[in-house]
PDB file of C-alpha atoms in Angstrom:
ATOM      1  CA  MET W   1      68.164 123.095  14.043  1.00  0.00           C
ATOM      2  CA  PRO W   2      67.453 123.147  18.059  1.00  0.00           C
ATOM      3  CA  THR W   3      66.859 125.704  19.590  1.00  0.00           C
ATOM      4  CA  GLN W   4      69.185 126.884  22.158  1.00  0.00           C
ATOM      5  CA  LYS W   5      67.806 126.389  25.921  1.00  0.00           C
ATOM      6  CA  GLN W   6      67.680 129.623  27.698  1.00  0.00           C
ATOM      7  CA  PRO W   7      68.873 129.887  31.443  1.00  0.00           C
ATOM      8  CA  THR W   8      66.457 130.159  34.255  1.00  0.00           C
ATOM      9  CA  LYS W   9      66.733 133.390  36.510  1.00  0.00           C
ATOM     10  CA  SER W  10      67.172 132.213  40.078  1.00  0.00           C
ATOM     11  CA  PRO W  11      64.110 133.579  41.639  1.00  0.00           C
ATOM     12  CA  VAL W  12      64.861 136.845  43.778  1.00  0.00           C
ATOM     13  CA  ALA W  13      64.209 136.735  47.433  1.00  0.00           C
ATOM     14  CA  SER W  14      61.669 139.013  49.101  1.00  0.00           C
ATOM     15  CA  PRO W  15      63.546 141.588  51.175  1.00  0.00           C
ATOM     16  CA  ALA W  16      61.829 139.665  53.884  1.00  0.00           C
ATOM     17  CA  ALA W  17      62.899 136.327  52.902  1.00  0.00           C
ATOM     18  CA  ARG W  18      66.120 137.637  53.423  1.00  0.00           C
ATOM     19  CA  LYS W  19      66.378 138.521  56.899  1.00  0.00           C
ATOM     20  CA  PRO W  20      67.913 136.628  59.076  1.00  0.00           C
ATOM     21  CA  LYS W  21      66.171 135.335  61.694  1.00  0.00           C
ATOM     22  CA  LYS W  22      65.580 136.207  65.510  1.00  0.00           C
ATOM     23  CA  PRO W  23      67.194 133.926  67.818  1.00  0.00           C
ATOM     24  CA  PRO W  24      64.373 132.320  70.308  1.00  0.00           C
ATOM     25  CA  VAL W  25      64.302 134.671  72.932  1.00  0.00           C
ATOM     26  CA  PRO W  26      65.862 132.725  76.396  1.00  0.00           C
ATOM     27  CA  PRO W  27      63.021 132.094  78.893  1.00  0.00           C
ATOM     28  CA  SER W  28      64.182 135.034  82.001  1.00  0.00           C
ATOM     29  CA  PRO W  29      65.545 133.141  85.222  1.00  0.00           C
ATOM     30  CA  GLU W  30      61.882 134.761  87.146  1.00  0.00           C
ATOM     31  CA  ARG W  31      59.902 132.696  84.713  1.00  0.00           C
ATOM     32  CA  ARG W  32      62.017 129.849  84.772  1.00  0.00           C
ATOM     33  CA  ALA W  33      62.097 129.696  88.674  1.00  0.00           C
ATOM     34  CA  GLU W  34      58.196 130.382  88.392  1.00  0.00           C
ATOM     35  CA  LEU W  35      57.394 127.031  86.597  1.00  0.00           C
ATOM     36  CA  LEU W  36      59.841 125.221  88.947  1.00  0.00           C
ATOM     37  CA  GLY W  37      57.479 126.513  92.146  1.00  0.00           C
ATOM     38  CA  ILE W  38      54.258 125.462  90.621  1.00  0.00           C
ATOM     39  CA  ALA W  39      55.876 121.971  89.635  1.00  0.00           C
ATOM     40  CA  ALA W  40      57.403 121.340  92.925  1.00  0.00           C
ATOM     41  CA  GLU W  41      53.565 122.110  94.068  1.00  0.00           C
ATOM     42  CA  VAL W  42      52.231 119.726  91.977  1.00  0.00           C
ATOM     43  CA  PHE W  43      54.279 116.913  92.507  1.00  0.00           C
ATOM     44  CA  ALA W  44      53.999 117.443  96.142  1.00  0.00           C
ATOM     45  CA  GLU W  45      50.518 116.889  96.115  1.00  0.00           C
ATOM     46  CA  GLN W  46      50.007 114.728  93.267  1.00  0.00           C
ATOM     47  CA  GLY W  47      52.868 112.309  93.655  1.00  0.00           C
ATOM     48  CA  TYR W  48      55.899 112.104  90.737  1.00  0.00           C
ATOM     49  CA  ASN W  49      54.853 109.356  89.288  1.00  0.00           C
ATOM     50  CA  ALA W  50      51.099 110.221  88.845  1.00  0.00           C
ATOM     51  CA  THR W  51      51.895 113.954  87.435  1.00  0.00           C
ATOM     52  CA  THR W  52      52.292 115.107  83.589  1.00  0.00           C
ATOM     53  CA  VAL W  53      54.274 117.675  81.675  1.00  0.00           C
ATOM     54  CA  ARG W  54      50.026 118.145  80.768  1.00  0.00           C
ATOM     55  CA  LYS W  55      49.290 118.404  84.361  1.00  0.00           C
ATOM     56  CA  ILE W  56      51.958 121.215  84.961  1.00  0.00           C
ATOM     57  CA  ALA W  57      51.641 123.187  82.163  1.00  0.00           C
ATOM     58  CA  ASP W  58      47.637 123.578  83.336  1.00  0.00           C
ATOM     59  CA  ALA W  59      48.711 124.175  86.911  1.00  0.00           C
ATOM     60  CA  ALA W  60      51.244 127.156  84.935  1.00  0.00           C
ATOM     61  CA  GLY W  61      48.029 128.054  82.847  1.00  0.00           C
ATOM     62  CA  MET W  62      50.023 127.047  79.527  1.00  0.00           C
ATOM     63  CA  LEU W  63      49.741 124.663  76.731  1.00  0.00           C
ATOM     64  CA  ALA W  64      52.707 121.504  77.495  1.00  0.00           C
ATOM     65  CA  GLY W  65      53.890 122.203  74.271  1.00  0.00           C
ATOM     66  CA  SER W  66      55.048 125.350  75.811  1.00  0.00           C
ATOM     67  CA  LEU W  67      56.440 124.117  78.693  1.00  0.00           C
ATOM     68  CA  TYR W  68      59.017 121.967  76.837  1.00  0.00           C
ATOM     69  CA  TYR W  69      60.674 125.468  75.370  1.00  0.00           C
ATOM     70  CA  HIS W  70      61.666 125.797  78.841  1.00  0.00           C
ATOM     71  CA  PHE W  71      62.158 121.784  80.127  1.00  0.00           C
ATOM     72  CA  ASP W  72      62.861 119.270  78.251  1.00  0.00           C
ATOM     73  CA  SER W  73      61.257 116.794  80.549  1.00  0.00           C
ATOM     74  CA  LYS W  74      59.772 116.640  83.935  1.00  0.00           C
ATOM     75  CA  GLU W  75      62.371 113.895  84.967  1.00  0.00           C
ATOM     76  CA  SER W  76      64.640 117.481  84.257  1.00  0.00           C
ATOM     77  CA  MET W  77      62.788 119.758  86.450  1.00  0.00           C
ATOM     78  CA  LEU W  78      62.225 117.245  90.119  1.00  0.00           C
ATOM     79  CA  GLU W  79      66.530 117.612  89.147  1.00  0.00           C
ATOM     80  CA  GLU W  80      66.995 121.177  88.992  1.00  0.00           C
ATOM     81  CA  ILE W  81      63.827 121.780  92.314  1.00  0.00           C
ATOM     82  CA  LEU W  82      65.592 118.573  94.349  1.00  0.00           C
ATOM     83  CA  ARG W  83      69.584 120.239  93.271  1.00  0.00           C
ATOM     84  CA  THR W  84      68.638 123.516  93.930  1.00  0.00           C
ATOM     85  CA  PHE W  85      67.025 123.145  97.704  1.00  0.00           C
ATOM     86  CA  LEU W  86      69.967 120.465  98.246  1.00  0.00           C
ATOM     87  CA  THR W  87      72.497 122.824  96.992  1.00  0.00           C
ATOM     88  CA  GLU W  88      70.922 125.832  99.858  1.00  0.00           C
ATOM     89  CA  LEU W  89      70.864 123.150 102.231  1.00  0.00           C
ATOM     90  CA  TRP W  90      74.537 121.891 102.004  1.00  0.00           C
ATOM     91  CA  ASP W  91      75.828 125.789 102.007  1.00  0.00           C
ATOM     92  CA  GLY W  92      74.118 126.380 104.900  1.00  0.00           C
ATOM     93  CA  TYR W  93      75.223 123.445 107.035  1.00  0.00           C
ATOM     94  CA  ASP W  94      77.964 123.969 105.785  1.00  0.00           C
ATOM     95  CA  ALA W  95      78.369 127.825 107.590  1.00  0.00           C
ATOM     96  CA  VAL W  96      76.886 125.960 110.525  1.00  0.00           C
ATOM     97  CA  LEU W  97      79.716 123.097 110.927  1.00  0.00           C
ATOM     98  CA  ALA W  98      82.794 126.363 109.691  1.00  0.00           C
ATOM     99  CA  ALA W  99      81.976 128.014 112.728  1.00  0.00           C
ATOM    100  CA  PRO W 100      83.675 127.585 115.957  1.00  0.00           C
ATOM    101  CA  LEU W 101      80.477 125.804 118.129  1.00  0.00           C
ATOM    102  CA  GLY W 102      80.173 123.969 120.724  1.00  0.00           C
ATOM    103  CA  PRO W 103      77.923 120.868 120.281  1.00  0.00           C
ATOM    104  CA  ARG W 104      74.423 121.901 121.309  1.00  0.00           C
ATOM    105  CA  GLU W 105      75.198 125.729 119.465  1.00  0.00           C
ATOM    106  CA  THR W 106      75.867 123.440 116.595  1.00  0.00           C
ATOM    107  CA  LEU W 107      72.542 120.542 117.083  1.00  0.00           C
ATOM    108  CA  GLU W 108      70.527 124.688 117.198  1.00  0.00           C
ATOM    109  CA  ALA W 109      72.228 125.876 114.478  1.00  0.00           C
ATOM    110  CA  LEU W 110      71.378 122.876 112.282  1.00  0.00           C
ATOM    111  CA  VAL W 111      67.777 122.447 113.508  1.00  0.00           C
ATOM    112  CA  THR W 112      67.494 125.852 113.038  1.00  0.00           C
ATOM    113  CA  GLU W 113      68.635 126.018 109.452  1.00  0.00           C
ATOM    114  CA  SER W 114      66.838 122.676 108.894  1.00  0.00           C
ATOM    115  CA  PHE W 115      63.451 124.673 109.054  1.00  0.00           C
ATOM    116  CA  ARG W 116      64.538 127.879 107.419  1.00  0.00           C
ATOM    117  CA  GLU W 117      64.940 125.379 104.866  1.00  0.00           C
ATOM    118  CA  ILE W 118      61.783 123.885 105.180  1.00  0.00           C
ATOM    119  CA  ASP W 119      60.367 127.483 104.764  1.00  0.00           C
ATOM    120  CA  ARG W 120      61.631 128.102 101.637  1.00  0.00           C
ATOM    121  CA  HIS W 121      61.789 124.920  99.904  1.00  0.00           C
ATOM    122  CA  ARG W 122      58.349 123.457 101.752  1.00  0.00           C
ATOM    123  CA  ALA W 123      57.798 122.027  98.373  1.00  0.00           C
ATOM    124  CA  ALA W 124      61.199 120.459  97.596  1.00  0.00           C
ATOM    125  CA  VAL W 125      61.612 118.828 101.178  1.00  0.00           C
ATOM    126  CA  ALA W 126      58.333 117.163 100.705  1.00  0.00           C
ATOM    127  CA  ILE W 127      58.952 115.821  97.665  1.00  0.00           C
ATOM    128  CA  TYR W 128      62.246 114.467  99.084  1.00  0.00           C
ATOM    129  CA  GLN W 129      60.386 112.694 101.789  1.00  0.00           C
ATOM    130  CA  LYS W 130      58.329 111.011  99.797  1.00  0.00           C
ATOM    131  CA  GLU W 131      60.068 110.287  96.938  1.00  0.00           C
ATOM    132  CA  SER W 132      63.542 109.950  97.892  1.00  0.00           C
ATOM    133  CA  ARG W 133      63.363 106.125  98.637  1.00  0.00           C
ATOM    134  CA  HIS W 134      61.751 105.124  94.704  1.00  0.00           C
ATOM    135  CA  LEU W 135      64.144 108.232  93.734  1.00  0.00           C
ATOM    136  CA  VAL W 136      68.112 106.834  93.944  1.00  0.00           C
ATOM    137  CA  THR W 137      67.147 104.200  92.116  1.00  0.00           C
ATOM    138  CA  GLN W 138      67.760 105.749  89.415  1.00  0.00           C
ATOM    139  CA  THR W 139      70.567 106.694  88.184  1.00  0.00           C
ATOM    140  CA  ARG W 140      69.986 110.300  87.252  1.00  0.00           C
ATOM    141  CA  PHE W 141      69.093 110.668  90.890  1.00  0.00           C
ATOM    142  CA  GLU W 142      71.971 109.013  92.456  1.00  0.00           C
ATOM    143  CA  TYR W 143      73.605 111.980  94.173  1.00  0.00           C
ATOM    144  CA  LEU W 144      70.426 112.009  96.446  1.00  0.00           C
ATOM    145  CA  LEU W 145      71.427 108.768  98.282  1.00  0.00           C
ATOM    146  CA  GLU W 146      75.602 110.646  98.589  1.00  0.00           C
ATOM    147  CA  SER W 147      73.348 113.350 100.419  1.00  0.00           C
ATOM    148  CA  GLN W 148      71.633 111.589 102.739  1.00  0.00           C
ATOM    149  CA  ARG W 149      74.688 109.798 103.938  1.00  0.00           C
ATOM    150  CA  ARG W 150      76.489 112.897 104.284  1.00  0.00           C
ATOM    151  CA  PHE W 151      73.781 114.007 106.534  1.00  0.00           C
ATOM    152  CA  GLU W 152      73.116 110.865 108.521  1.00  0.00           C
ATOM    153  CA  LYS W 153      77.146 111.349 109.260  1.00  0.00           C
ATOM    154  CA  THR W 154      76.545 115.959 110.174  1.00  0.00           C
ATOM    155  CA  TRP W 155      73.794 114.741 112.838  1.00  0.00           C
ATOM    156  CA  LEU W 156      75.944 111.938 114.559  1.00  0.00           C
ATOM    157  CA  THR W 157      78.737 113.363 114.620  1.00  0.00           C
ATOM    158  CA  THR W 158      77.215 116.801 116.202  1.00  0.00           C
ATOM    159  CA  LEU W 159      75.988 114.305 118.632  1.00  0.00           C
ATOM    160  CA  GLU W 160      78.393 111.670 119.345  1.00  0.00           C
ATOM    161  CA  ARG W 161      80.636 114.943 120.052  1.00  0.00           C
ATOM    162  CA  GLY W 162      77.815 116.305 122.717  1.00  0.00           C
ATOM    163  CA  VAL W 163      78.198 113.100 124.372  1.00  0.00           C
ATOM    164  CA  ALA W 164      82.225 112.740 124.962  1.00  0.00           C
ATOM    165  CA  ASP W 165      82.160 116.821 125.700  1.00  0.00           C
ATOM    166  CA  GLY W 166      78.972 116.534 128.012  1.00  0.00           C
ATOM    167  CA  ALA W 167      77.001 118.999 126.410  1.00  0.00           C
ATOM    168  CA  PHE W 168      74.422 115.582 126.000  1.00  0.00           C
ATOM    169  CA  ARG W 169      73.516 112.629 128.318  1.00  0.00           C
ATOM    170  CA  ALA W 170      76.095 109.621 128.291  1.00  0.00           C
ATOM    171  CA  ASP W 171      73.425 107.626 128.178  1.00  0.00           C
ATOM    172  CA  LEU W 172      72.608 109.391 125.056  1.00  0.00           C
ATOM    173  CA  ASP W 173      71.513 106.669 122.056  1.00  0.00           C
ATOM    174  CA  VAL W 174      73.204 108.709 119.128  1.00  0.00           C
ATOM    175  CA  ARG W 175      71.326 106.474 116.502  1.00  0.00           C
ATOM    176  CA  LEU W 176      67.939 106.734 117.979  1.00  0.00           C
ATOM    177  CA  THR W 177      68.083 110.541 118.508  1.00  0.00           C
ATOM    178  CA  TYR W 178      69.544 111.256 115.365  1.00  0.00           C
ATOM    179  CA  ARG W 179      66.265 109.574 113.696  1.00  0.00           C
ATOM    180  CA  PHE W 180      64.269 111.359 116.018  1.00  0.00           C
ATOM    181  CA  VAL W 181      65.299 114.924 115.209  1.00  0.00           C
ATOM    182  CA  ARG W 182      65.592 113.685 111.160  1.00  0.00           C
ATOM    183  CA  ASP W 183      61.659 112.796 111.399  1.00  0.00           C
ATOM    184  CA  THR W 184      60.232 115.255 113.562  1.00  0.00           C
ATOM    185  CA  VAL W 185      62.380 118.311 111.822  1.00  0.00           C
ATOM    186  CA  TRP W 186      60.922 117.065 108.442  1.00  0.00           C
ATOM    187  CA  VAL W 187      58.083 116.096 108.735  1.00  0.00           C
ATOM    188  CA  ALA W 188      57.087 119.862 109.135  1.00  0.00           C
ATOM    189  CA  ALA W 189      57.020 119.679 105.787  1.00  0.00           C
ATOM    190  CA  SER W 190      53.810 118.449 105.826  1.00  0.00           C
ATOM    191  CA  TRP W 191      51.817 120.973 107.811  1.00  0.00           C
ATOM    192  CA  TYR W 192      54.189 123.998 107.653  1.00  0.00           C
ATOM    193  CA  ARG W 193      53.346 127.044 104.947  1.00  0.00           C
ATOM    194  CA  PRO W 194      55.623 130.388 104.685  1.00  0.00           C
ATOM    195  CA  GLY W 195      54.229 133.039 106.069  1.00  0.00           C
ATOM    196  CA  GLY W 196      52.148 131.769 109.182  1.00  0.00           C
ATOM    197  CA  GLY W 197      51.435 132.739 112.685  1.00  0.00           C
ATOM    198  CA  HIS W 198      55.375 131.895 113.632  1.00  0.00           C
ATOM    199  CA  SER W 199      58.893 132.618 111.471  1.00  0.00           C
ATOM    200  CA  PRO W 200      60.902 128.938 111.044  1.00  0.00           C
ATOM    201  CA  GLU W 201      63.237 130.577 114.164  1.00  0.00           C
ATOM    202  CA  GLU W 202      60.380 130.977 116.150  1.00  0.00           C
ATOM    203  CA  ILE W 203      59.433 127.087 115.399  1.00  0.00           C
ATOM    204  CA  ALA W 204      62.785 125.736 116.029  1.00  0.00           C
ATOM    205  CA  ARG W 205      63.233 127.867 119.127  1.00  0.00           C
ATOM    206  CA  GLN W 206      60.278 126.272 120.232  1.00  0.00           C
ATOM    207  CA  TYR W 207      61.447 122.708 118.765  1.00  0.00           C
ATOM    208  CA  LEU W 208      64.361 122.822 120.104  1.00  0.00           C
ATOM    209  CA  SER W 209      62.762 123.900 123.786  1.00  0.00           C
ATOM    210  CA  MET W 210      61.111 120.522 124.200  1.00  0.00           C
ATOM    211  CA  VAL W 211      64.118 118.002 122.813  1.00  0.00           C
ATOM    212  CA  LEU W 212      66.664 119.584 124.777  1.00  0.00           C
ATOM    213  CA  ASP W 213      64.360 120.801 128.182  1.00  0.00           C
ATOM    214  CA  GLY W 214      61.460 118.564 127.584  1.00  0.00           C
ATOM    215  CA  ILE W 215      57.868 119.680 128.269  1.00  0.00           C
ATOM    216  CA  ALA W 216      57.274 118.626 131.921  1.00  0.00           C
ATOM    217  CA  VAL W 217      57.805 121.250 134.820  1.00  0.00           C
ATOM    218  CA  ARG W 218      61.261 120.292 136.628  1.00  0.00           C
ATOM    219  CA  ALA W 219      60.485 120.197 140.139  1.00  0.00           C
TER     220      ALA W 219
END
């Protein structure tokens, strides 16, 4: 007669095994911002295509795998860097455009706000200057093209209003002037360093003096 098989006992889980795992602690906003700042500097210095996650991690003093705990790709890092810069830029521009200013005062305020953004996001501006032409061909970065169009319209409208109001010369080529102002303002990202001898407001004042009043002594 076959013997009856004894039921096997389920192993008793240890107290440690029964203890629920703690969810991972999300990265602090401060650490995230710090890593984005480091990534922006690396992108600006080495170029987006030449920059790898490992290079960013090395600059941050961490393992490449650890960086993925904060961001899923270098594309995500770049997008957040550029969106943060453009959001702050347009917040400042929109405040200027909403104010009851004449065309000259509007131009002065837009230039000043631009230099303030270079002070806050110098590396992001440098990336934007170098990379946007290629980035806009990617679906993820198509928003850059819309921002460029909006930027051009803002400046052209201000210059056209100044010509119509008599604040600027009637023979002014507004499109050529726009390109000159745009390029000479934003190229400052290549040499400006926050904390230098001049504040962004002082640089804007000197720049506007040259653009609006010239550099020659008036007779």
